Short mmCIF file of C-alpha atoms in Angstrom, two decimals:
data_model
loop_
_atom_site.label_atom_id
_atom_site.label_comp_id
_atom_site.label_asym_id
_atom_site.label_seq_id
_atom_site.Cartn_x
_atom_site.Cartn_y
_atom_site.Cartn_z
CA MET A 1 249.95 27.45 130.28
CA ALA A 2 248.99 27.49 126.61
CA ASP A 3 245.38 27.00 125.69
CA VAL A 4 244.48 23.42 124.80
CA PRO A 5 242.59 23.48 121.51
CA LYS A 6 239.18 21.85 121.76
CA ASN A 7 237.80 19.76 118.89
CA PRO A 8 240.48 20.94 116.45
CA ASN A 9 239.99 20.79 112.69
CA ARG A 10 243.49 21.12 111.29
CA VAL A 11 247.13 20.11 111.82
CA GLU A 12 250.04 22.13 110.50
CA PHE A 13 253.70 21.17 110.36
CA ASP A 14 256.99 21.54 108.53
CA SER A 15 258.00 18.81 106.11
CA PRO A 16 261.53 19.07 104.67
CA ASP A 17 260.79 16.51 101.94
CA HIS A 18 257.30 17.73 101.07
CA ALA A 19 258.15 17.92 97.36
CA LEU A 20 258.98 14.20 97.31
CA VAL A 21 256.20 13.05 99.61
CA THR A 22 252.98 11.44 98.35
CA GLY A 23 251.03 12.03 101.57
CA TYR A 24 250.91 12.03 105.34
CA ALA A 25 249.33 9.83 107.97
CA LEU A 26 248.30 10.95 111.44
CA THR A 27 248.02 8.95 114.63
CA MET A 28 246.13 10.24 117.68
CA VAL A 29 247.39 9.08 121.07
CA ASN A 30 245.15 9.35 124.15
CA ILE A 31 247.38 10.90 126.79
CA ALA A 32 245.62 9.27 129.74
CA THR A 33 245.17 5.73 128.43
CA GLY A 34 247.85 5.43 125.74
CA GLU A 35 245.18 4.25 123.29
CA VAL A 36 246.30 4.73 119.69
CA ILE A 37 243.87 5.77 116.97
CA GLY A 38 245.16 5.43 113.43
CA PRO A 39 247.25 5.89 111.46
CA THR A 40 244.83 7.68 109.18
CA GLU A 41 245.79 8.86 105.69
CA VAL A 42 245.18 12.58 105.35
CA GLY A 43 246.58 13.23 101.88
CA LYS A 44 249.29 15.70 101.02
CA GLY A 45 247.55 18.72 102.49
CA GLU A 46 248.11 22.25 101.36
CA LEU A 47 251.19 24.46 101.62
CA VAL A 48 250.32 27.68 103.47
CA ASN A 49 253.14 30.09 104.26
CA GLY A 50 255.66 27.30 103.99
CA LYS A 51 253.78 24.97 106.32
CA VAL A 52 251.82 21.88 105.39
CA VAL A 53 248.21 22.17 106.53
CA VAL A 54 245.89 19.13 106.62
CA VAL A 55 242.25 19.12 107.61
CA ILE A 56 241.13 16.65 110.28
CA ASN A 57 237.80 15.53 111.68
CA VAL A 58 237.91 14.48 115.33
CA GLN A 59 234.16 13.97 115.74
CA PRO A 60 234.38 10.13 115.66
CA ILE A 61 236.96 10.10 118.46
CA LYS A 62 235.95 9.43 122.07
CA PHE A 63 236.29 12.31 124.50
CA GLY A 64 239.72 12.79 126.02
CA ARG A 65 243.04 14.61 125.71
CA PHE A 66 245.37 13.69 122.86
CA HIS A 67 248.68 14.19 121.10
CA THR A 68 249.09 13.76 117.36
CA ILE A 69 252.02 12.10 115.61
CA ALA A 70 252.67 12.32 111.86
CA VAL A 71 254.64 10.34 109.32
CA ALA A 72 255.49 11.31 105.75
CA ARG A 73 254.96 8.66 103.05
CA ALA A 74 256.47 8.28 99.59
CA GLU A 75 256.35 5.38 97.14
CA GLY A 76 256.20 2.50 99.61
CA VAL A 77 258.44 4.02 102.26
CA GLU A 78 257.65 6.25 105.19
CA SER A 79 259.53 8.48 107.58
CA VAL A 80 260.13 7.74 111.19
CA PRO A 81 257.33 9.21 113.36
CA SER A 82 257.43 12.89 114.20
CA ALA A 83 257.69 14.22 117.70
CA PRO A 84 254.24 14.59 119.34
CA SER A 85 252.18 17.69 118.67
CA ASN A 86 250.80 20.03 121.26
CA GLU A 87 248.06 18.61 123.43
CA TRP A 88 244.48 18.95 122.24
CA GLN A 89 241.09 17.92 123.55
CA ARG A 90 238.09 16.10 122.18
CA ALA A 91 235.15 17.42 124.22
CA PRO A 92 231.39 17.51 123.96
CA GLY A 93 230.12 20.35 121.87
CA ALA A 94 227.90 22.90 123.40
CA PRO A 95 224.22 22.09 123.04
CA GLY A 96 222.63 23.92 120.18
CA GLY A 97 219.13 25.02 119.30
CA VAL A 98 218.06 25.20 122.90
CA THR A 99 214.49 26.33 123.20
CA VAL A 100 212.39 26.78 126.28
CA GLY A 101 208.80 26.02 125.60
CA MET B 1 280.29 -11.18 102.29
CA ALA B 2 281.01 -11.12 98.57
CA GLU B 3 280.92 -7.34 98.42
CA HIS B 4 283.82 -7.15 100.90
CA ALA B 5 285.80 -10.14 99.57
CA TYR B 6 288.26 -7.93 97.70
CA PHE B 7 288.91 -5.82 100.78
CA GLU B 8 289.30 -8.85 103.03
CA ALA B 9 291.74 -10.43 100.58
CA LEU B 10 293.92 -7.32 100.50
CA LEU B 11 294.23 -7.38 104.29
CA THR B 12 295.87 -10.81 104.18
CA ARG B 13 298.53 -9.94 101.60
CA PRO B 14 302.18 -9.64 102.70
CA ASP B 15 302.34 -6.16 101.14
CA PHE B 16 299.31 -4.93 103.11
CA TRP B 17 300.15 -1.62 104.81
CA LEU B 18 297.06 -0.04 106.36
CA GLU B 19 293.28 0.16 106.04
CA ARG B 20 290.16 2.10 107.03
CA SER B 21 286.96 0.20 106.36
CA PHE B 22 284.56 3.06 107.23
CA ARG B 23 282.41 0.29 108.64
CA GLU B 24 283.21 0.81 112.33
CA ALA B 25 281.81 3.33 114.78
CA ALA B 26 285.30 4.67 115.46
CA HIS B 27 285.63 5.69 111.81
CA MET B 28 282.53 7.88 111.82
CA ASN B 29 282.27 11.65 112.21
CA PRO B 30 278.63 12.76 112.55
CA PRO B 31 276.62 14.39 111.20
CA GLY B 32 278.46 14.19 107.88
CA LEU B 33 279.70 10.62 108.19
CA VAL B 34 277.62 7.99 109.96
CA TYR B 35 277.55 4.21 109.70
CA ASP B 36 274.67 2.81 107.63
CA PRO B 37 274.14 -0.84 108.58
CA ALA B 38 271.93 -1.49 105.55
CA MET B 39 274.77 -0.53 103.22
CA ASP B 40 277.54 -1.67 105.58
CA ALA B 41 279.42 1.52 104.72
CA GLY B 42 279.95 5.08 105.89
CA ARG B 43 277.12 7.35 104.77
CA VAL B 44 278.28 10.82 103.66
CA THR B 45 275.38 13.25 103.91
CA ILE B 46 275.35 16.83 102.72
CA TYR B 47 272.43 18.79 104.10
CA ALA B 48 271.12 21.75 102.11
CA PHE B 49 271.73 24.06 105.08
CA TYR B 50 274.04 23.86 108.08
CA ASP B 51 274.01 25.71 111.41
CA SER B 52 276.49 28.51 110.85
CA ASP B 53 275.64 31.52 113.01
CA ALA B 54 272.92 33.22 115.06
CA LEU B 55 271.16 36.54 114.59
CA ASP B 56 272.65 39.26 116.76
CA GLY B 57 269.27 40.92 117.24
CA ALA B 58 265.60 40.50 116.45
CA VAL B 59 264.19 41.45 113.05
CA ASP B 60 260.62 42.01 111.99
CA ALA B 61 259.07 40.63 108.82
CA VAL B 62 259.81 43.76 106.80
CA THR B 63 263.33 45.07 107.44
CA THR B 64 266.04 44.16 104.98
CA ASP B 65 268.92 44.94 107.35
CA PHE B 66 270.00 41.99 109.50
CA PRO B 67 272.24 42.28 112.60
CA ILE B 68 274.91 39.60 112.45
CA ASN B 69 277.85 38.42 114.51
CA THR B 70 280.91 40.49 113.63
CA THR B 71 283.27 37.54 113.97
CA ASN B 72 281.32 35.69 111.28
CA ILE B 73 281.21 38.50 108.73
CA GLY B 74 283.10 36.27 106.29
CA LEU B 75 280.01 34.12 105.91
CA TYR B 76 278.02 36.96 104.41
CA ASN B 77 279.51 37.56 101.00
CA VAL B 78 277.11 39.01 98.45
CA GLY B 79 274.97 36.24 97.02
CA ARG B 80 275.24 33.90 100.01
CA VAL B 81 271.95 32.26 100.84
CA PHE B 82 270.88 31.43 104.36
CA LYS B 83 267.82 30.33 106.23
CA VAL B 84 266.40 31.66 109.49
CA ASP B 85 263.43 29.75 110.88
CA HIS B 86 261.43 28.97 107.70
CA GLU B 87 262.53 31.96 105.67
CA ILE B 88 265.36 31.90 103.14
CA VAL B 89 267.15 35.19 102.46
CA THR B 90 269.96 36.21 100.15
CA THR B 91 272.76 38.60 101.07
CA VAL B 92 272.92 41.60 98.75
CA GLN B 93 275.26 43.97 100.62
CA ARG B 94 277.55 44.19 103.63
CA LEU B 95 276.53 47.46 105.26
CA ASN B 96 279.26 47.42 107.92
CA GLU B 97 280.87 44.94 110.31
CA THR B 98 277.63 44.30 112.16
CA HIS B 99 274.85 44.54 109.59
CA ILE B 100 274.09 43.11 106.18
CA ARG B 101 271.33 43.88 103.72
CA VAL B 102 269.34 40.96 102.35
CA THR B 103 266.56 40.17 99.95
CA ARG B 104 263.78 38.75 102.08
CA ALA B 105 261.67 35.69 101.36
CA THR B 106 263.71 34.20 98.52
CA PHE B 107 263.20 30.75 96.96
CA GLY B 108 259.45 30.86 97.48
CA THR B 109 259.55 31.36 101.24
CA VAL B 110 257.57 33.89 103.24
CA ALA B 111 258.99 36.78 105.28
CA GLU B 112 258.51 36.30 109.00
CA PRO B 113 259.88 37.92 112.17
CA HIS B 114 262.95 36.34 113.76
CA ALA B 115 264.05 36.49 117.39
CA ALA B 116 267.48 37.56 118.58
CA GLY B 117 269.67 34.49 118.68
CA ALA B 118 267.68 32.68 115.99
CA ILE B 119 269.85 30.07 114.30
CA VAL B 120 271.29 31.08 110.92
CA ARG B 121 271.76 28.17 108.55
CA HIS B 122 273.81 28.75 105.40
CA ALA B 123 273.27 26.88 102.16
CA THR B 124 276.06 24.48 101.33
CA ASN B 125 277.15 21.81 98.89
CA SER B 126 279.89 20.48 101.18
CA VAL B 127 279.79 17.88 103.92
CA LYS B 128 280.14 19.09 107.52
CA PRO B 129 282.64 18.83 109.04
CA VAL B 130 284.94 19.07 106.07
CA PRO B 131 286.95 16.98 105.52
CA VAL B 132 284.77 14.42 107.19
CA ALA B 133 287.54 11.82 107.63
CA ARG B 134 291.32 11.68 107.54
CA VAL B 135 293.39 8.51 107.29
CA ARG B 136 297.00 9.07 108.37
CA LEU B 137 299.43 7.64 105.84
CA GLY B 138 303.02 8.85 106.22
CA THR B 139 304.52 7.47 103.02
CA GLU B 140 308.27 7.52 102.40
CA ASP B 141 310.60 7.84 99.43
CA GLY B 142 311.92 4.58 98.07
CA HIS B 143 308.61 2.72 98.22
CA THR B 144 305.66 2.17 95.92
CA TYR B 145 302.13 2.48 97.23
CA PHE B 146 298.82 1.19 95.94
CA PHE B 147 295.65 2.80 97.29
CA THR B 148 292.12 1.63 96.63
CA TRP B 149 288.71 2.53 98.01
CA ASP B 150 285.04 2.32 97.10
CA ALA B 151 282.39 5.02 96.91
CA TYR B 152 278.74 5.07 95.93
CA TRP B 153 276.76 8.09 94.80
CA THR B 154 272.99 7.82 95.22
CA ALA B 155 270.50 9.29 92.77
CA SER B 156 270.19 12.27 95.10
CA TYR B 157 273.13 13.70 93.13
CA MET B 158 271.27 13.51 89.84
CA ASN B 159 270.11 16.93 88.61
CA ALA B 160 271.57 18.52 91.71
CA GLY B 161 273.21 21.31 89.75
CA ARG B 162 276.60 21.95 88.20
CA PHE B 163 279.32 22.00 90.81
CA ASN B 164 282.35 19.96 91.74
CA HIS B 165 283.65 18.14 94.75
CA LYS B 166 287.11 17.68 96.02
CA ALA B 167 285.69 14.25 96.73
CA PHE B 168 288.87 12.81 98.20
CA GLN B 169 292.32 14.16 98.90
CA PHE B 170 295.90 13.05 99.33
CA SER B 171 297.69 15.69 101.41
CA SER B 172 301.34 16.68 101.50
CA GLY B 173 303.46 19.67 102.52
CA SER B 174 302.89 22.91 104.46
CA GLN B 175 303.40 23.69 108.12
CA ASP B 176 301.46 20.68 109.36
CA GLY B 177 302.33 18.51 106.36
CA ASP B 178 298.61 18.05 105.68
CA ALA B 179 297.88 20.49 102.84
CA ILE B 180 295.78 19.67 99.79
CA TRP B 181 298.07 18.16 97.18
CA PHE B 182 296.58 15.47 94.94
CA GLU B 183 292.85 15.35 94.54
CA PRO B 184 290.35 12.85 93.13
CA GLN B 185 287.47 15.06 92.00
CA VAL B 186 283.93 14.68 90.72
CA PHE B 187 282.28 17.26 88.46
CA TYR B 188 278.51 16.97 88.78
CA GLY B 189 275.83 17.78 86.25
CA GLN B 190 278.20 17.56 83.31
CA GLN B 191 277.08 14.42 81.52
CA PRO B 192 273.51 13.25 80.88
CA GLY B 193 272.68 9.98 82.61
CA ALA B 194 275.66 10.14 84.93
CA VAL B 195 276.14 11.62 88.38
CA GLY B 196 279.23 13.34 87.11
CA VAL B 197 282.71 12.75 85.80
CA HIS B 198 285.77 11.74 87.76
CA GLN B 199 289.21 13.21 87.28
CA TYR B 200 292.25 14.14 89.35
CA ARG B 201 293.83 17.49 90.13
CA THR B 202 297.36 18.15 91.32
CA TYR B 203 298.31 21.26 93.24
CA ASN B 204 301.83 20.99 91.87
CA THR B 205 302.48 23.78 89.39
CA ALA B 206 303.35 23.33 85.74
CA GLY B 207 306.70 23.49 84.03
CA GLY B 208 309.04 21.32 86.05
CA PRO B 209 312.44 20.81 84.37
CA ALA B 210 313.73 17.38 83.38
CA ASP B 211 316.07 17.36 86.36
CA TRP B 212 313.87 17.28 89.47
CA ALA B 213 316.71 18.76 91.55
CA LEU B 214 316.34 21.96 89.51
CA SER B 215 312.60 22.21 90.20
CA ASP B 216 311.13 23.98 93.20
CA GLY B 217 309.89 20.63 94.52
CA ASN B 218 306.26 21.50 93.90
CA GLN B 219 306.08 21.04 90.14
CA VAL B 220 304.91 18.39 87.73
CA GLY B 221 307.51 16.81 85.50
CA PRO B 222 308.00 17.00 81.73
CA GLY B 223 305.02 15.67 79.77
CA THR B 224 302.64 16.14 82.69
CA GLN B 225 300.23 19.05 82.73
CA SER B 226 298.87 20.94 85.73
CA PRO B 227 296.10 20.84 87.13
CA LEU B 228 296.66 17.33 85.69
CA GLY B 229 296.95 15.84 82.28
CA PRO B 230 296.80 14.07 80.07
CA GLN B 231 293.95 12.17 81.71
CA THR B 232 290.54 10.78 80.80
CA GLN B 233 287.35 11.91 82.51
CA ILE B 234 285.42 8.82 83.56
CA PRO B 235 281.63 9.04 84.14
CA ILE B 236 280.33 7.99 87.54
CA VAL B 237 276.96 6.23 87.55
CA ALA B 238 274.43 6.65 90.37
CA GLY B 239 273.50 3.59 92.38
CA LYS B 240 276.66 1.64 91.61
CA TRP B 241 279.68 1.00 93.76
CA THR B 242 282.63 2.74 92.15
CA ARG B 243 286.18 1.62 92.89
CA PHE B 244 289.23 3.87 92.71
CA PHE B 245 292.83 2.71 92.35
CA LEU B 246 295.94 4.89 92.63
CA HIS B 247 299.53 3.70 92.33
CA ILE B 248 302.54 5.87 93.13
CA GLU B 249 306.25 5.18 92.86
CA GLN B 250 307.70 7.55 95.39
CA ARG B 251 311.24 8.15 94.19
CA GLN B 252 314.01 9.85 96.15
CA ASN B 253 315.18 13.19 94.69
CA ASN B 254 313.11 12.65 91.59
CA TYR B 255 309.59 13.05 90.29
CA ASP B 256 307.10 10.53 91.57
CA VAL B 257 305.25 8.36 89.05
CA VAL B 258 301.48 8.04 89.40
CA SER B 259 298.84 5.96 87.62
CA ALA B 260 295.12 5.72 88.35
CA TRP B 261 292.18 3.56 87.32
CA MET B 262 288.47 3.51 88.00
CA ALA B 263 285.87 0.72 87.86
CA ASP B 264 282.29 0.16 88.91
CA GLU B 265 279.94 -2.79 89.29
CA ASP B 266 279.36 -2.97 85.53
CA ARG B 267 282.69 -1.80 84.15
CA ASN B 268 286.14 -3.29 84.47
CA PRO B 269 288.91 -0.92 85.53
CA VAL B 270 289.91 1.68 82.96
CA PRO B 271 292.88 4.03 83.20
CA VAL B 272 292.31 7.61 84.26
CA PHE B 273 295.97 8.39 83.58
CA SER B 274 299.22 6.46 83.31
CA ARG B 275 302.70 7.21 84.60
CA LEU B 276 302.42 10.94 85.10
CA LEU B 277 305.19 12.79 86.92
CA ILE B 278 304.28 14.73 90.05
CA SER B 279 306.11 15.71 93.22
CA VAL B 280 305.35 14.69 96.75
CA ARG B 281 306.27 17.93 98.50
CA PRO B 282 309.81 17.95 99.93
CA THR B 283 308.96 20.76 102.36
CA GLY B 284 306.81 21.24 105.45
CA ALA B 285 306.41 19.35 108.69
CA THR B 286 306.59 15.92 107.05
CA PRO B 287 308.75 16.37 103.93
CA ASN B 288 308.73 13.81 101.13
CA SER B 289 305.63 12.19 102.52
CA ILE B 290 301.96 11.82 101.64
CA HIS B 291 300.54 12.80 104.98
CA SER B 292 296.91 11.61 104.81
CA PHE B 293 293.99 10.45 102.72
CA TRP B 294 290.84 12.53 103.23
CA VAL B 295 287.19 11.89 102.56
CA GLU B 296 286.51 15.49 101.64
CA PHE B 297 283.29 16.06 99.64
CA ASN B 298 284.10 19.75 99.64
CA SER B 299 282.85 22.31 97.14
CA SER B 300 283.68 25.96 96.74
CA GLU B 301 280.19 26.42 95.26
CA ASN B 302 277.90 27.62 98.06
CA ALA B 303 274.81 28.50 96.03
CA LEU B 304 271.49 26.85 96.80
CA LEU B 305 271.41 24.66 93.69
CA ARG B 306 268.87 22.02 94.68
CA LEU B 307 265.66 23.90 95.22
CA ASP B 308 263.94 20.94 96.89
CA GLN B 309 266.62 21.22 99.61
CA ARG B 310 267.20 17.49 99.54
CA GLU B 311 270.13 15.77 101.19
CA LEU B 312 272.98 14.63 98.95
CA VAL B 313 273.90 11.10 99.98
CA ALA B 314 276.98 9.07 99.07
CA TYR B 315 278.77 6.16 100.71
CA VAL B 316 282.40 5.27 101.25
CA ARG B 317 284.04 2.04 102.34
CA ASN B 318 287.12 -0.14 102.35
CA PHE B 319 290.14 2.13 101.95
CA VAL B 320 293.29 0.01 101.72
CA ALA B 321 296.94 0.85 101.18
CA LEU B 322 299.54 -1.69 100.05
CA ARG B 323 303.26 -1.02 100.00
CA ASP B 324 305.80 -2.26 97.46
CA VAL B 325 303.34 -4.20 95.35
CA ALA B 326 305.08 -6.34 92.73
CA ASP B 327 302.23 -6.56 90.22
CA VAL B 328 299.36 -4.09 90.18
CA SER B 329 297.42 -5.66 87.33
CA SER B 330 295.96 -8.46 89.44
CA LEU B 331 294.63 -5.87 91.90
CA LEU B 332 292.47 -4.12 89.33
CA VAL B 333 289.17 -5.81 90.14
CA ARG B 334 285.75 -4.21 89.79
CA PRO B 335 283.45 -4.10 92.85
CA ALA B 336 280.68 -6.62 93.41
CA PRO B 337 277.10 -5.34 93.70
CA GLY B 338 275.91 -4.85 97.25
CA ALA B 339 272.88 -3.62 99.12
CA VAL B 340 270.87 -0.78 97.65
CA PRO B 341 270.12 2.16 99.93
CA THR B 342 266.52 2.83 100.84
CA TRP B 343 265.59 6.47 100.82
CA ARG B 344 262.85 7.51 103.17
CA PRO B 345 261.41 10.98 103.70
CA ARG B 346 262.37 12.94 106.76
CA PRO B 347 259.62 13.18 109.35
CA PRO B 348 257.34 16.19 109.76
CA THR B 349 258.40 18.60 112.49
CA ASN B 350 256.79 21.33 114.59
CA LEU B 351 253.35 19.70 114.61
CA ARG B 352 250.63 22.02 115.80
CA VAL B 353 247.02 20.94 116.16
CA ALA B 354 244.53 23.81 116.09
#
């Protein structure tokens, strides 16, 4: 089984109409509860090796396991939703700065 | 609806012969021709690449020699562009029957390894399948026929490069009787502000004698030039329904007399040509007969001309044939405006969160 990324910070995808697109919006779907978070505008991202890469911040999201869905937007119209991404996890970060006094 | 009033009226005439609305599921032929309810018409879509082959073996990100399927060697002429995964490559040499040499990472893409069996997708400017629709006609000598149909080119065709389409086709002759014969064409990228220009081509040869019986049966008559002339090239405007009209007097043992007009939402019908002499082919499986009308959208230009790889979208609707029409002039009516297509971007694919 593939590793489930924990607290991810980017989404990458192919976008056949990237040249005509003004931006993308992402929706996070909690796999267990079906709760939908978003859509959130993430801008047009950056083309890296032919893929669109957008930076995300999942810190405000409650802990759980998620899929991400994307739409492309252009001048008042948007694409149908993409197929869901791989699964990822929002989890507590490891404690930092631990000191024993 | 007002936009179909002309079509509906033709169906009720006593000289009505046959029709194909391209507004029913049975008339569709995906992926190239699908029904668009918003436009109430058949949507003709040309994708920048189509699934054409599969790699016969894996390649790394460096090699320039690609293993390909021997039976598909004809796809790999020098200069042909194809896409594997996200990488676009260009054929530069056929090494033998099983390998070609390519330039890697063309058109701004990045070289990447490809697995055996990876789908090869060739660049194209033609609809798939081609032709995307055939309407069986079966005309006969001794009758006159009036054909009309509507088409709509979206702005996706603007600045899409210089190439031409056998946009439609009337077929006649050959072993199955269904060979290309008389062809409404569009030449794209030729006139500023227009999608292209419309004209006809005949596959009859030049130089037919005055007496048709002395011709070889596949020639144009005196005063008519081949590929076809004299005729006027008419500009086609994006985002407007364009209406085509063709009238043919199919004469027994003689040249056949053809006239054509074109109109759009803003322009009344104007002649493309008048009373030219051509020959419905007297040979083949269905001699002396126009076998079929095709929606073809076929180009012999295979280069990747639109670097944004956008889809080319047009619409077709309301083909009607009348037989033995007494007066054509009252039938020359320009199309009414209809719905306007809404373009939307294609969705992202292969999402990966990391």
